[in-house]
């Protein structure tokens, strides 16, 4: 009997909720769109927070290297010592001799000055590598390739030139646009404003490969040339030695063995390097966490205010239903069912429009800050939006309906 009575009461509550929604279609549509807007704001802010944190990880994943060997700088405040590995080509050759390593190569980083005129130089970042590859995603040109092979032990300290000899550079698209240069033209490059006019490099490609990796405009220069510009060719300095493992080998296991063989260096597999880089950038974590937190708080505030307003607008109807003998639980249940239905439809609408807005905002971010996928929408983002919409919407509607029914009196009837 109780089960039947409960079923009849539930059907009555659902029927009342449906009639209330149909009675005011304009209000229902506006409420649905308001929920969709709240869900959309949550998913977009959350996807931006996720994208901020994962940008560095995506850059490392696209590097196609399995192991990263690094060391703490000798003096972080001194120019050039951000490349703390000495004799990098020798170390690379030793690592490459292992059967579980297919190749290894050093990579250096340095701040440089670039411009088309000695009087118009801008500071930017540069990465020194032996060669570019198809993964660069060139917008123009084909990149460069040097004669030395780090894996074969070529380019050791006593063979390295002290002046640039390749003199080619791959520019970030923003840098190329800022200086109005294209493939085939030349720019001045140096690690100081005074030395830059002495070195003229030919632009052989335009790509944002390392810009995505580092999060700022970054140019690619042959490693030997960058070392010569920075005065570190004699000691053969590098920031990292990157390695790829042989087919069938476990990168984590190989990294652990290398860490034992080279205790003077920090050896990390690719996923560990991601964590290390993020730990060194607490602002990235704080920014991403803040954005996700704002998404949650904003969604809760919007939802609470929205359904409080819905209950307030139905105060006359609630007073009339209370006057004919319906209990507060029935009235609260009526508002809760309305909240569930509105949250379901609005939530689905918000989730359906999220990819469209995310794509549009990514196009804007690509042109403004250089990131194509700054907003990332993994399944967890959609789950967050849908959960916030349905669960929170229904609970808030129930609470506001209960409070609204409490104050529903005959004197409220017009």
mmCIF file of C-alpha atoms in Angstrom:
data_model
loop_
_atom_site.group_PDB
_atom_site.id
_atom_site.type_symbol
_atom_site.label_atom_id
_atom_site.label_comp_id
_atom_site.label_asym_id
_atom_site.label_seq_id
_atom_site.Cartn_x
_atom_site.Cartn_y
_atom_site.Cartn_z
ATOM 1 C CA UNK A 1 0.000 0.000 0.000
ATOM 2 C CA UNK A 2 2.753 2.432 0.913
ATOM 3 C CA UNK A 3 4.551 1.630 -2.338
ATOM 4 C CA UNK A 4 1.423 2.291 -4.384
ATOM 5 C CA UNK A 5 0.736 5.481 -2.463
ATOM 6 C CA UNK A 6 4.333 6.597 -3.072
ATOM 7 C CA UNK A 7 4.038 5.808 -6.780
ATOM 8 C CA UNK A 8 0.803 7.798 -7.097
ATOM 9 C CA UNK A 9 2.381 10.709 -5.235
ATOM 10 C CA UNK A 10 5.420 10.616 -7.528
ATOM 11 C CA UNK A 11 3.228 10.621 -10.627
ATOM 12 C CA UNK A 12 1.269 13.522 -9.190
ATOM 13 C CA UNK A 13 4.448 15.479 -8.502
ATOM 14 C CA UNK A 14 5.761 14.833 -12.030
ATOM 15 C CA UNK A 15 2.398 15.818 -13.499
ATOM 16 C CA UNK A 16 2.311 19.057 -11.501
ATOM 17 C CA UNK A 17 5.880 19.874 -12.533
ATOM 18 C CA UNK A 18 5.092 19.236 -16.208
ATOM 19 C CA UNK A 19 1.976 21.393 -16.098
ATOM 20 C CA UNK A 20 3.899 24.211 -14.427
ATOM 21 C CA UNK A 21 6.551 24.094 -17.151
ATOM 22 C CA UNK A 22 3.943 24.028 -19.914
ATOM 23 C CA UNK A 23 1.994 26.854 -18.323
ATOM 24 C CA UNK A 24 4.908 29.271 -18.713
ATOM 25 C CA UNK A 25 6.793 28.168 -21.850
ATOM 26 C CA UNK A 26 8.679 31.448 -22.143
ATOM 27 C CA UNK A 27 10.006 31.176 -18.598
ATOM 28 C CA UNK A 28 10.875 27.511 -19.163
ATOM 29 C CA UNK A 29 12.861 28.257 -22.322
ATOM 30 C CA UNK A 30 14.729 31.129 -20.683
ATOM 31 C CA UNK A 31 15.548 28.947 -17.677
ATOM 32 C CA UNK A 32 16.849 26.163 -19.927
ATOM 33 C CA UNK A 33 19.088 28.631 -21.754
ATOM 34 C CA UNK A 34 20.293 30.027 -18.423
ATOM 35 C CA UNK A 35 21.282 26.524 -17.272
ATOM 36 C CA UNK A 36 22.974 25.896 -20.631
ATOM 37 C CA UNK A 37 24.934 29.134 -20.206
ATOM 38 C CA UNK A 38 25.988 28.124 -16.685
ATOM 39 C CA UNK A 39 27.117 24.686 -17.898
ATOM 40 C CA UNK A 40 28.925 26.251 -20.848
ATOM 41 C CA UNK A 41 30.804 28.630 -18.574
ATOM 42 C CA UNK A 42 31.816 25.725 -16.341
ATOM 43 C CA UNK A 43 33.035 23.507 -19.186
ATOM 44 C CA UNK A 44 34.934 26.313 -20.936
ATOM 45 C CA UNK A 45 36.660 27.514 -17.771
ATOM 46 C CA UNK A 46 37.476 23.958 -16.741
ATOM 47 C CA UNK A 47 38.803 23.128 -20.219
ATOM 48 C CA UNK A 48 40.988 26.234 -20.079
ATOM 49 C CA UNK A 49 42.348 25.139 -16.702
ATOM 50 C CA UNK A 50 43.077 21.660 -18.033
ATOM 51 C CA UNK A 51 44.706 23.134 -21.136
ATOM 52 C CA UNK A 52 46.991 25.413 -19.111
ATOM 53 C CA UNK A 53 48.322 22.456 -17.127
ATOM 54 C CA UNK A 54 48.568 20.039 -20.061
ATOM 55 C CA UNK A 55 50.251 22.384 -22.552
ATOM 56 C CA UNK A 56 53.736 21.447 -21.351
ATOM 57 C CA UNK A 57 52.841 17.756 -21.299
ATOM 58 C CA UNK A 58 51.610 17.876 -24.903
ATOM 59 C CA UNK A 59 54.830 19.586 -25.922
ATOM 60 C CA UNK A 60 56.933 16.835 -24.391
ATOM 61 C CA UNK A 61 54.759 14.106 -25.896
ATOM 62 C CA UNK A 62 55.223 15.621 -29.341
ATOM 63 C CA UNK A 63 59.002 15.605 -28.922
ATOM 64 C CA UNK A 64 59.025 11.844 -29.734
ATOM 65 C CA UNK A 65 61.861 11.282 -27.233
ATOM 66 C CA UNK A 66 61.647 8.683 -24.477
ATOM 67 C CA UNK A 67 64.342 9.779 -22.013
ATOM 68 C CA UNK A 68 65.601 13.156 -20.807
ATOM 69 C CA UNK A 69 69.006 13.602 -19.148
ATOM 70 C CA UNK A 70 69.623 16.895 -17.366
ATOM 71 C CA UNK A 71 71.615 18.494 -14.546
ATOM 72 C CA UNK A 72 71.207 21.426 -12.180
ATOM 73 C CA UNK A 73 72.759 24.671 -13.485
ATOM 74 C CA UNK A 74 76.107 25.646 -11.964
ATOM 75 C CA UNK A 75 74.984 29.266 -11.563
ATOM 76 C CA UNK A 76 71.398 29.921 -12.640
ATOM 77 C CA UNK A 77 71.959 33.692 -12.620
ATOM 78 C CA UNK A 78 74.821 33.591 -15.117
ATOM 79 C CA UNK A 79 74.304 33.681 -18.888
ATOM 80 C CA UNK A 80 74.830 30.360 -20.612
ATOM 81 C CA UNK A 81 74.858 28.180 -17.506
ATOM 82 C CA UNK A 82 71.299 27.107 -18.160
ATOM 83 C CA UNK A 83 73.220 24.559 -20.267
ATOM 84 C CA UNK A 84 74.916 22.657 -17.413
ATOM 85 C CA UNK A 85 75.880 19.435 -19.228
ATOM 86 C CA UNK A 86 79.544 19.669 -20.251
ATOM 87 C CA UNK A 87 80.889 17.495 -23.083
ATOM 88 C CA UNK A 88 77.357 16.822 -24.275
ATOM 89 C CA UNK A 89 78.338 15.089 -27.524
ATOM 90 C CA UNK A 90 80.649 12.709 -25.696
ATOM 91 C CA UNK A 91 77.910 11.778 -23.241
ATOM 92 C CA UNK A 92 75.434 11.355 -26.114
ATOM 93 C CA UNK A 93 77.821 9.004 -27.906
ATOM 94 C CA UNK A 94 78.296 6.936 -24.749
ATOM 95 C CA UNK A 95 74.558 6.647 -24.200
ATOM 96 C CA UNK A 96 73.994 5.697 -27.846
ATOM 97 C CA UNK A 97 76.391 2.745 -27.541
ATOM 98 C CA UNK A 98 73.927 0.955 -25.266
ATOM 99 C CA UNK A 99 71.881 -1.803 -26.899
ATOM 100 C CA UNK A 100 68.667 -0.516 -25.346
ATOM 101 C CA UNK A 101 69.131 2.980 -26.869
ATOM 102 C CA UNK A 102 68.469 3.625 -30.548
ATOM 103 C CA UNK A 103 69.714 7.236 -30.633
ATOM 104 C CA UNK A 104 70.693 10.134 -28.408
ATOM 105 C CA UNK A 105 71.400 13.797 -29.058
ATOM 106 C CA UNK A 106 72.086 16.942 -27.014
ATOM 107 C CA UNK A 107 69.756 19.915 -26.941
ATOM 108 C CA UNK A 108 70.706 23.427 -25.790
ATOM 109 C CA UNK A 109 68.687 26.518 -24.923
ATOM 110 C CA UNK A 110 69.761 30.137 -24.910
ATOM 111 C CA UNK A 111 68.288 33.623 -25.068
ATOM 112 C CA UNK A 112 69.201 35.380 -28.311
ATOM 113 C CA UNK A 113 68.607 38.705 -30.044
ATOM 114 C CA UNK A 114 67.100 38.640 -33.537
ATOM 115 C CA UNK A 115 66.354 41.380 -36.045
ATOM 116 C CA UNK A 116 66.594 42.466 -39.664
ATOM 117 C CA UNK A 117 68.586 45.523 -38.676
ATOM 118 C CA UNK A 118 71.395 45.949 -36.117
ATOM 119 C CA UNK A 119 69.328 48.778 -34.631
ATOM 120 C CA UNK A 120 66.116 46.715 -34.370
ATOM 121 C CA UNK A 121 66.836 43.622 -32.314
ATOM 122 C CA UNK A 122 64.313 41.754 -30.164
ATOM 123 C CA UNK A 123 65.089 39.260 -27.421
ATOM 124 C CA UNK A 124 63.664 35.755 -27.842
ATOM 125 C CA UNK A 125 64.451 32.136 -26.980
ATOM 126 C CA UNK A 126 66.357 29.673 -29.137
ATOM 127 C CA UNK A 127 66.783 25.903 -29.051
ATOM 128 C CA UNK A 128 69.887 24.308 -30.515
ATOM 129 C CA UNK A 129 69.404 20.935 -32.203
ATOM 130 C CA UNK A 130 71.307 18.887 -34.787
ATOM 131 C CA UNK A 131 68.452 18.770 -37.262
ATOM 132 C CA UNK A 132 64.796 19.486 -37.796
ATOM 133 C CA UNK A 133 62.270 16.876 -38.874
ATOM 134 C CA UNK A 134 58.809 16.434 -40.386
ATOM 135 C CA UNK A 135 57.204 16.722 -36.956
ATOM 136 C CA UNK A 136 58.015 20.441 -36.905
ATOM 137 C CA UNK A 137 54.896 21.136 -38.981
ATOM 138 C CA UNK A 138 56.557 23.732 -41.194
ATOM 139 C CA UNK A 139 54.364 26.543 -42.453
ATOM 140 C CA UNK A 140 57.137 27.440 -44.892
ATOM 141 C CA UNK A 141 60.499 25.912 -45.769
ATOM 142 C CA UNK A 142 62.058 22.578 -44.843
ATOM 143 C CA UNK A 143 64.409 23.281 -41.918
ATOM 144 C CA UNK A 144 68.084 22.382 -41.610
ATOM 145 C CA UNK A 145 70.395 19.411 -41.097
ATOM 146 C CA UNK A 146 73.998 19.421 -39.859
ATOM 147 C CA UNK A 147 76.834 17.094 -40.853
ATOM 148 C CA UNK A 148 77.703 15.960 -37.316
ATOM 149 C CA UNK A 149 75.968 12.968 -35.763
ATOM 150 C CA UNK A 150 75.829 12.975 -31.971
ATOM 151 C CA UNK A 151 74.998 9.286 -31.783
ATOM 152 C CA UNK A 152 78.188 8.415 -33.699
ATOM 153 C CA UNK A 153 80.377 10.533 -31.449
ATOM 154 C CA UNK A 154 80.949 13.288 -33.992
ATOM 155 C CA UNK A 155 81.310 16.841 -32.791
ATOM 156 C CA UNK A 156 83.327 16.148 -29.640
ATOM 157 C CA UNK A 157 84.870 19.056 -27.768
ATOM 158 C CA UNK A 158 88.201 19.305 -29.612
ATOM 159 C CA UNK A 159 86.492 19.259 -33.032
ATOM 160 C CA UNK A 160 83.862 21.927 -32.450
ATOM 161 C CA UNK A 161 84.101 25.237 -34.362
ATOM 162 C CA UNK A 162 84.086 28.431 -32.348
ATOM 163 C CA UNK A 163 82.158 30.353 -35.022
ATOM 164 C CA UNK A 164 78.783 29.520 -36.621
ATOM 165 C CA UNK A 165 79.273 27.533 -39.845
ATOM 166 C CA UNK A 166 75.738 26.468 -40.865
ATOM 167 C CA UNK A 167 74.135 29.881 -40.271
ATOM 168 C CA UNK A 168 70.547 28.757 -40.809
ATOM 169 C CA UNK A 169 67.523 29.321 -38.566
ATOM 170 C CA UNK A 170 63.880 28.256 -38.236
ATOM 171 C CA UNK A 171 61.721 31.114 -36.982
ATOM 172 C CA UNK A 172 58.509 31.029 -34.979
ATOM 173 C CA UNK A 173 55.596 32.379 -37.087
ATOM 174 C CA UNK A 174 55.101 35.318 -34.709
ATOM 175 C CA UNK A 175 58.788 36.226 -34.911
ATOM 176 C CA UNK A 176 58.733 36.023 -38.708
ATOM 177 C CA UNK A 177 55.629 38.215 -38.856
ATOM 178 C CA UNK A 178 57.005 40.738 -36.368
ATOM 179 C CA UNK A 179 60.185 41.213 -38.400
ATOM 180 C CA UNK A 180 58.426 40.757 -41.754
ATOM 181 C CA UNK A 181 60.788 38.052 -43.005
ATOM 182 C CA UNK A 182 60.159 34.853 -44.954
ATOM 183 C CA UNK A 183 62.117 31.805 -46.077
ATOM 184 C CA UNK A 184 65.255 32.746 -47.999
ATOM 185 C CA UNK A 185 65.736 36.079 -46.254
ATOM 186 C CA UNK A 186 68.299 36.739 -43.525
ATOM 187 C CA UNK A 187 68.283 38.011 -39.944
ATOM 188 C CA UNK A 188 70.937 39.041 -37.459
ATOM 189 C CA UNK A 189 71.333 36.645 -34.516
ATOM 190 C CA UNK A 190 73.435 36.880 -31.371
ATOM 191 C CA UNK A 191 73.366 36.234 -27.646
ATOM 192 C CA UNK A 192 73.963 39.949 -27.027
ATOM 193 C CA UNK A 193 72.904 43.114 -28.833
ATOM 194 C CA UNK A 194 76.534 44.003 -29.430
ATOM 195 C CA UNK A 195 77.435 40.693 -31.085
ATOM 196 C CA UNK A 196 74.276 40.094 -33.125
ATOM 197 C CA UNK A 197 75.296 42.356 -36.075
ATOM 198 C CA UNK A 198 78.336 40.107 -36.604
ATOM 199 C CA UNK A 199 76.263 37.020 -37.464
ATOM 200 C CA UNK A 200 73.745 36.796 -40.296
ATOM 201 C CA UNK A 201 71.546 33.696 -40.530
ATOM 202 C CA UNK A 202 69.350 32.565 -43.424
ATOM 203 C CA UNK A 203 65.730 31.730 -42.633
ATOM 204 C CA UNK A 204 65.170 28.170 -43.914
ATOM 205 C CA UNK A 205 61.828 27.444 -42.256
ATOM 206 C CA UNK A 206 58.918 28.821 -40.254
ATOM 207 C CA UNK A 207 57.409 26.605 -37.547
ATOM 208 C CA UNK A 208 56.128 26.854 -33.959
ATOM 209 C CA UNK A 209 57.355 23.426 -32.859
ATOM 210 C CA UNK A 210 59.464 24.508 -29.878
ATOM 211 C CA UNK A 211 57.159 27.449 -29.131
ATOM 212 C CA UNK A 212 54.459 24.945 -28.193
ATOM 213 C CA UNK A 213 57.012 23.054 -26.124
ATOM 214 C CA UNK A 214 58.207 26.081 -24.108
ATOM 215 C CA UNK A 215 55.068 28.239 -24.134
ATOM 216 C CA UNK A 216 56.708 31.275 -25.792
ATOM 217 C CA UNK A 217 58.129 32.276 -29.167
ATOM 218 C CA UNK A 218 61.151 30.038 -29.746
ATOM 219 C CA UNK A 219 63.491 29.720 -32.706
ATOM 220 C CA UNK A 220 65.478 26.632 -33.776
ATOM 221 C CA UNK A 221 69.196 26.956 -34.584
ATOM 222 C CA UNK A 222 71.834 24.300 -35.392
ATOM 223 C CA UNK A 223 73.316 23.233 -32.056
ATOM 224 C CA UNK A 224 76.922 23.993 -33.029
ATOM 225 C CA UNK A 225 75.970 27.484 -34.176
ATOM 226 C CA UNK A 226 74.073 28.242 -30.956
ATOM 227 C CA UNK A 227 77.015 27.028 -28.869
ATOM 228 C CA UNK A 228 79.353 29.213 -30.921
ATOM 229 C CA UNK A 229 77.089 32.237 -30.447
ATOM 230 C CA UNK A 230 76.888 31.630 -26.693
ATOM 231 C CA UNK A 231 80.598 30.950 -26.232
ATOM 232 C CA UNK A 232 80.005 27.386 -24.999
ATOM 233 C CA UNK A 233 81.399 25.488 -27.985
ATOM 234 C CA UNK A 234 84.712 24.867 -26.225
ATOM 235 C CA UNK A 235 83.024 23.102 -23.305
ATOM 236 C CA UNK A 236 80.250 21.633 -25.483
ATOM 237 C CA UNK A 237 77.413 22.606 -23.157
ATOM 238 C CA UNK A 238 73.800 21.435 -23.459
ATOM 239 C CA UNK A 239 70.585 21.708 -21.463
ATOM 240 C CA UNK A 240 69.372 18.165 -22.110
ATOM 241 C CA UNK A 241 70.488 14.957 -23.702
ATOM 242 C CA UNK A 242 67.428 13.291 -25.193
ATOM 243 C CA UNK A 243 67.300 9.642 -26.128
ATOM 244 C CA UNK A 244 64.982 7.174 -27.829
ATOM 245 C CA UNK A 245 64.890 3.587 -26.606
ATOM 246 C CA UNK A 246 65.231 0.604 -28.918
ATOM 247 C CA UNK A 247 62.120 -1.240 -30.059
ATOM 248 C CA UNK A 248 60.601 -3.368 -27.327
ATOM 249 C CA UNK A 249 62.422 -1.622 -24.479
ATOM 250 C CA UNK A 250 60.651 -0.070 -21.477
ATOM 251 C CA UNK A 251 61.580 3.644 -21.220
ATOM 252 C CA UNK A 252 61.120 3.667 -17.441
ATOM 253 C CA UNK A 253 63.391 0.665 -16.952
ATOM 254 C CA UNK A 254 66.054 2.071 -19.275
ATOM 255 C CA UNK A 255 65.870 5.449 -17.532
ATOM 256 C CA UNK A 256 66.381 3.757 -14.156
ATOM 257 C CA UNK A 257 69.501 1.974 -15.428
ATOM 258 C CA UNK A 258 70.899 5.179 -16.911
ATOM 259 C CA UNK A 259 70.233 6.970 -13.645
ATOM 260 C CA UNK A 260 72.404 4.393 -11.878
ATOM 261 C CA UNK A 261 75.156 4.635 -14.521
ATOM 262 C CA UNK A 262 75.183 8.465 -14.511
ATOM 263 C CA UNK A 263 74.640 9.548 -10.887
ATOM 264 C CA UNK A 264 75.855 13.063 -11.686
ATOM 265 C CA UNK A 265 72.801 13.643 -13.906
ATOM 266 C CA UNK A 266 69.043 13.544 -13.479
ATOM 267 C CA UNK A 267 67.623 10.878 -15.799
ATOM 268 C CA UNK A 268 63.868 10.814 -16.338
ATOM 269 C CA UNK A 269 61.463 9.028 -18.624
ATOM 270 C CA UNK A 270 59.178 11.281 -20.651
ATOM 271 C CA UNK A 271 56.252 11.202 -18.196
ATOM 272 C CA UNK A 272 58.563 11.919 -15.251
ATOM 273 C CA UNK A 273 60.035 14.874 -17.109
ATOM 274 C CA UNK A 274 56.537 16.289 -17.524
ATOM 275 C CA UNK A 275 56.029 16.179 -13.759
ATOM 276 C CA UNK A 276 59.427 17.745 -13.105
ATOM 277 C CA UNK A 277 58.743 20.637 -15.471
ATOM 278 C CA UNK A 278 55.325 21.311 -13.932
ATOM 279 C CA UNK A 279 56.795 21.223 -10.410
ATOM 280 C CA UNK A 280 59.255 23.904 -11.508
ATOM 281 C CA UNK A 281 56.339 26.041 -12.698
ATOM 282 C CA UNK A 282 53.960 26.299 -9.715
ATOM 283 C CA UNK A 283 52.248 29.245 -11.392
ATOM 284 C CA UNK A 284 51.021 26.888 -14.115
ATOM 285 C CA UNK A 285 49.454 24.567 -11.547
ATOM 286 C CA UNK A 286 48.014 27.520 -9.614
ATOM 287 C CA UNK A 287 46.529 29.028 -12.767
ATOM 288 C CA UNK A 288 44.961 25.779 -13.901
ATOM 289 C CA UNK A 289 43.607 24.968 -10.435
ATOM 290 C CA UNK A 290 42.234 28.491 -10.046
ATOM 291 C CA UNK A 291 40.392 28.298 -13.354
ATOM 292 C CA UNK A 292 38.822 24.950 -12.477
ATOM 293 C CA UNK A 293 37.902 26.295 -9.037
ATOM 294 C CA UNK A 294 36.327 29.390 -10.558
ATOM 295 C CA UNK A 295 34.366 27.147 -12.900
ATOM 296 C CA UNK A 296 32.946 25.183 -9.954
ATOM 297 C CA UNK A 297 32.185 28.226 -7.794
ATOM 298 C CA UNK A 298 30.679 30.146 -10.699
ATOM 299 C CA UNK A 299 28.513 27.204 -11.702
ATOM 300 C CA UNK A 300 27.248 26.701 -8.143
ATOM 301 C CA UNK A 301 26.436 30.397 -7.690
ATOM 302 C CA UNK A 302 24.611 30.611 -11.032
ATOM 303 C CA UNK A 303 22.630 27.453 -10.352
ATOM 304 C CA UNK A 304 21.591 28.464 -6.819
ATOM 305 C CA UNK A 305 20.468 31.925 -7.912
ATOM 306 C CA UNK A 306 18.680 30.553 -10.948
ATOM 307 C CA UNK A 307 16.484 28.045 -9.116
ATOM 308 C CA UNK A 308 15.888 30.405 -6.221
ATOM 309 C CA UNK A 309 14.454 32.793 -8.797
ATOM 310 C CA UNK A 310 12.384 30.000 -10.362
ATOM 311 C CA UNK A 311 10.845 29.148 -6.976
ATOM 312 C CA UNK A 312 10.202 32.820 -6.233
ATOM 313 C CA UNK A 313 8.404 33.340 -9.548
ATOM 314 C CA UNK A 314 6.049 30.467 -8.685
ATOM 315 C CA UNK A 315 5.150 31.737 -5.219
ATOM 316 C CA UNK A 316 1.502 32.377 -6.214
ATOM 317 C CA UNK A 317 1.116 28.888 -7.691
ATOM 318 C CA UNK A 318 2.743 27.339 -4.632
ATOM 319 C CA UNK A 319 0.424 29.295 -2.323
ATOM 320 C CA UNK A 320 -2.619 28.110 -4.274
ATOM 321 C CA UNK A 321 -1.494 24.474 -4.166
ATOM 322 C CA UNK A 322 -0.734 24.777 -0.456
ATOM 323 C CA UNK A 323 -4.215 26.232 0.117
ATOM 324 C CA UNK A 324 -5.911 23.163 -1.369
ATOM 325 C CA UNK A 325 -4.043 20.912 1.036
ATOM 326 C CA UNK A 326 -0.849 19.789 -0.709
ATOM 327 C CA UNK A 327 2.058 19.227 1.646
ATOM 328 C CA UNK A 328 5.377 21.068 1.589
ATOM 329 C CA UNK A 329 7.124 17.886 0.408
ATOM 330 C CA UNK A 330 4.833 17.662 -2.621
ATOM 331 C CA UNK A 331 5.468 21.322 -3.449
ATOM 332 C CA UNK A 332 9.203 20.936 -2.941
ATOM 333 C CA UNK A 333 9.151 17.783 -5.066
ATOM 334 C CA UNK A 334 7.352 19.675 -7.823
ATOM 335 C CA UNK A 335 10.112 22.309 -7.934
ATOM 336 C CA UNK A 336 12.767 19.571 -7.718
ATOM 337 C CA UNK A 337 11.329 17.714 -10.732
ATOM 338 C CA UNK A 338 11.226 20.984 -12.651
ATOM 339 C CA UNK A 339 14.845 21.523 -11.692
ATOM 340 C CA UNK A 340 15.786 18.034 -12.852
ATOM 341 C CA UNK A 341 14.060 18.415 -16.237
ATOM 342 C CA UNK A 342 15.402 21.910 -16.832
ATOM 343 C CA UNK A 343 18.914 20.897 -15.721
ATOM 344 C CA UNK A 344 18.852 17.827 -17.975
ATOM 345 C CA UNK A 345 17.814 19.718 -21.100
ATOM 346 C CA UNK A 346 19.972 22.764 -20.314
ATOM 347 C CA UNK A 347 22.941 20.590 -19.407
ATOM 348 C CA UNK A 348 22.763 18.622 -22.649
ATOM 349 C CA UNK A 349 22.438 21.873 -24.605
ATOM 350 C CA UNK A 350 25.454 23.362 -22.794
ATOM 351 C CA UNK A 351 27.550 20.256 -23.424
ATOM 352 C CA UNK A 352 26.522 20.167 -27.091
ATOM 353 C CA UNK A 353 27.676 23.747 -27.640
ATOM 354 C CA UNK A 354 30.927 23.367 -25.685
ATOM 355 C CA UNK A 355 32.976 21.941 -28.618
ATOM 356 C CA UNK A 356 31.803 24.770 -30.904
ATOM 357 C CA UNK A 357 32.800 27.509 -28.465
ATOM 358 C CA UNK A 358 36.038 25.726 -27.531
ATOM 359 C CA UNK A 359 37.015 25.487 -31.205
ATOM 360 C CA UNK A 360 36.272 29.165 -31.768
ATOM 361 C CA UNK A 361 38.214 30.246 -28.681
ATOM 362 C CA UNK A 362 41.131 28.024 -29.713
ATOM 363 C CA UNK A 363 41.262 29.807 -33.066
ATOM 364 C CA UNK A 364 41.411 33.124 -31.213
ATOM 365 C CA UNK A 365 44.093 31.882 -28.805
ATOM 366 C CA UNK A 366 46.132 30.537 -31.716
ATOM 367 C CA UNK A 367 46.255 33.974 -33.297
ATOM 368 C CA UNK A 368 46.786 35.875 -30.044
ATOM 369 C CA UNK A 369 49.071 33.702 -27.880
ATOM 370 C CA UNK A 370 50.199 31.024 -30.343
ATOM 371 C CA UNK A 371 48.489 27.975 -28.797
ATOM 372 C CA UNK A 372 46.192 25.940 -31.033
ATOM 373 C CA UNK A 373 44.707 23.775 -28.267
ATOM 374 C CA UNK A 374 44.660 26.019 -25.222
ATOM 375 C CA UNK A 375 41.157 24.821 -24.351
ATOM 376 C CA UNK A 376 41.109 21.039 -23.954
ATOM 377 C CA UNK A 377 37.889 19.130 -23.344
ATOM 378 C CA UNK A 378 38.588 15.623 -22.025
ATOM 379 C CA UNK A 379 35.588 13.482 -20.950
ATOM 380 C CA UNK A 380 36.088 14.617 -17.353
ATOM 381 C CA UNK A 381 35.157 18.172 -18.337
ATOM 382 C CA UNK A 382 31.840 17.030 -19.812
ATOM 383 C CA UNK A 383 31.198 14.829 -16.777
ATOM 384 C CA UNK A 384 31.829 17.811 -14.509
ATOM 385 C CA UNK A 385 29.389 19.976 -16.448
ATOM 386 C CA UNK A 386 26.652 17.329 -16.566
ATOM 387 C CA UNK A 387 27.050 16.424 -12.884
ATOM 388 C CA UNK A 388 26.960 20.051 -11.829
ATOM 389 C CA UNK A 389 23.888 20.639 -13.969
ATOM 390 C CA UNK A 390 21.725 17.646 -13.017
ATOM 391 C CA UNK A 391 22.814 16.759 -9.480
ATOM 392 C CA UNK A 392 23.335 20.268 -8.171
ATOM 393 C CA UNK A 393 20.377 21.639 -10.131
ATOM 394 C CA UNK A 394 17.984 19.054 -8.703
ATOM 395 C CA UNK A 395 19.238 19.417 -5.108
ATOM 396 C CA UNK A 396 19.173 23.215 -5.243
ATOM 397 C CA UNK A 397 15.685 23.160 -6.772
ATOM 398 C CA UNK A 398 14.503 20.820 -3.993
ATOM 399 C CA UNK A 399 15.927 23.057 -1.253
ATOM 400 C CA UNK A 400 14.581 26.274 -2.756
ATOM 401 C CA UNK A 401 11.226 24.587 -3.381
ATOM 402 C CA UNK A 402 11.082 23.488 0.264
ATOM 403 C CA UNK A 403 11.894 26.984 1.463
ATOM 404 C CA UNK A 404 9.445 28.489 -1.012
ATOM 405 C CA UNK A 405 6.675 26.153 0.103
ATOM 406 C CA UNK A 406 7.373 27.114 3.711
ATOM 407 C CA UNK A 407 6.408 30.711 2.996
ATOM 408 C CA UNK A 408 3.590 29.907 0.572
ATOM 409 C CA UNK A 409 0.520 31.447 2.231
ATOM 410 C CA UNK A 410 -2.942 32.561 1.139
ATOM 411 C CA UNK A 411 -1.945 36.194 1.514
ATOM 412 C CA UNK A 412 0.455 35.720 -1.437
ATOM 413 C CA UNK A 413 -2.413 35.051 -3.797
ATOM 414 C CA UNK A 414 -3.324 38.013 -5.962
#
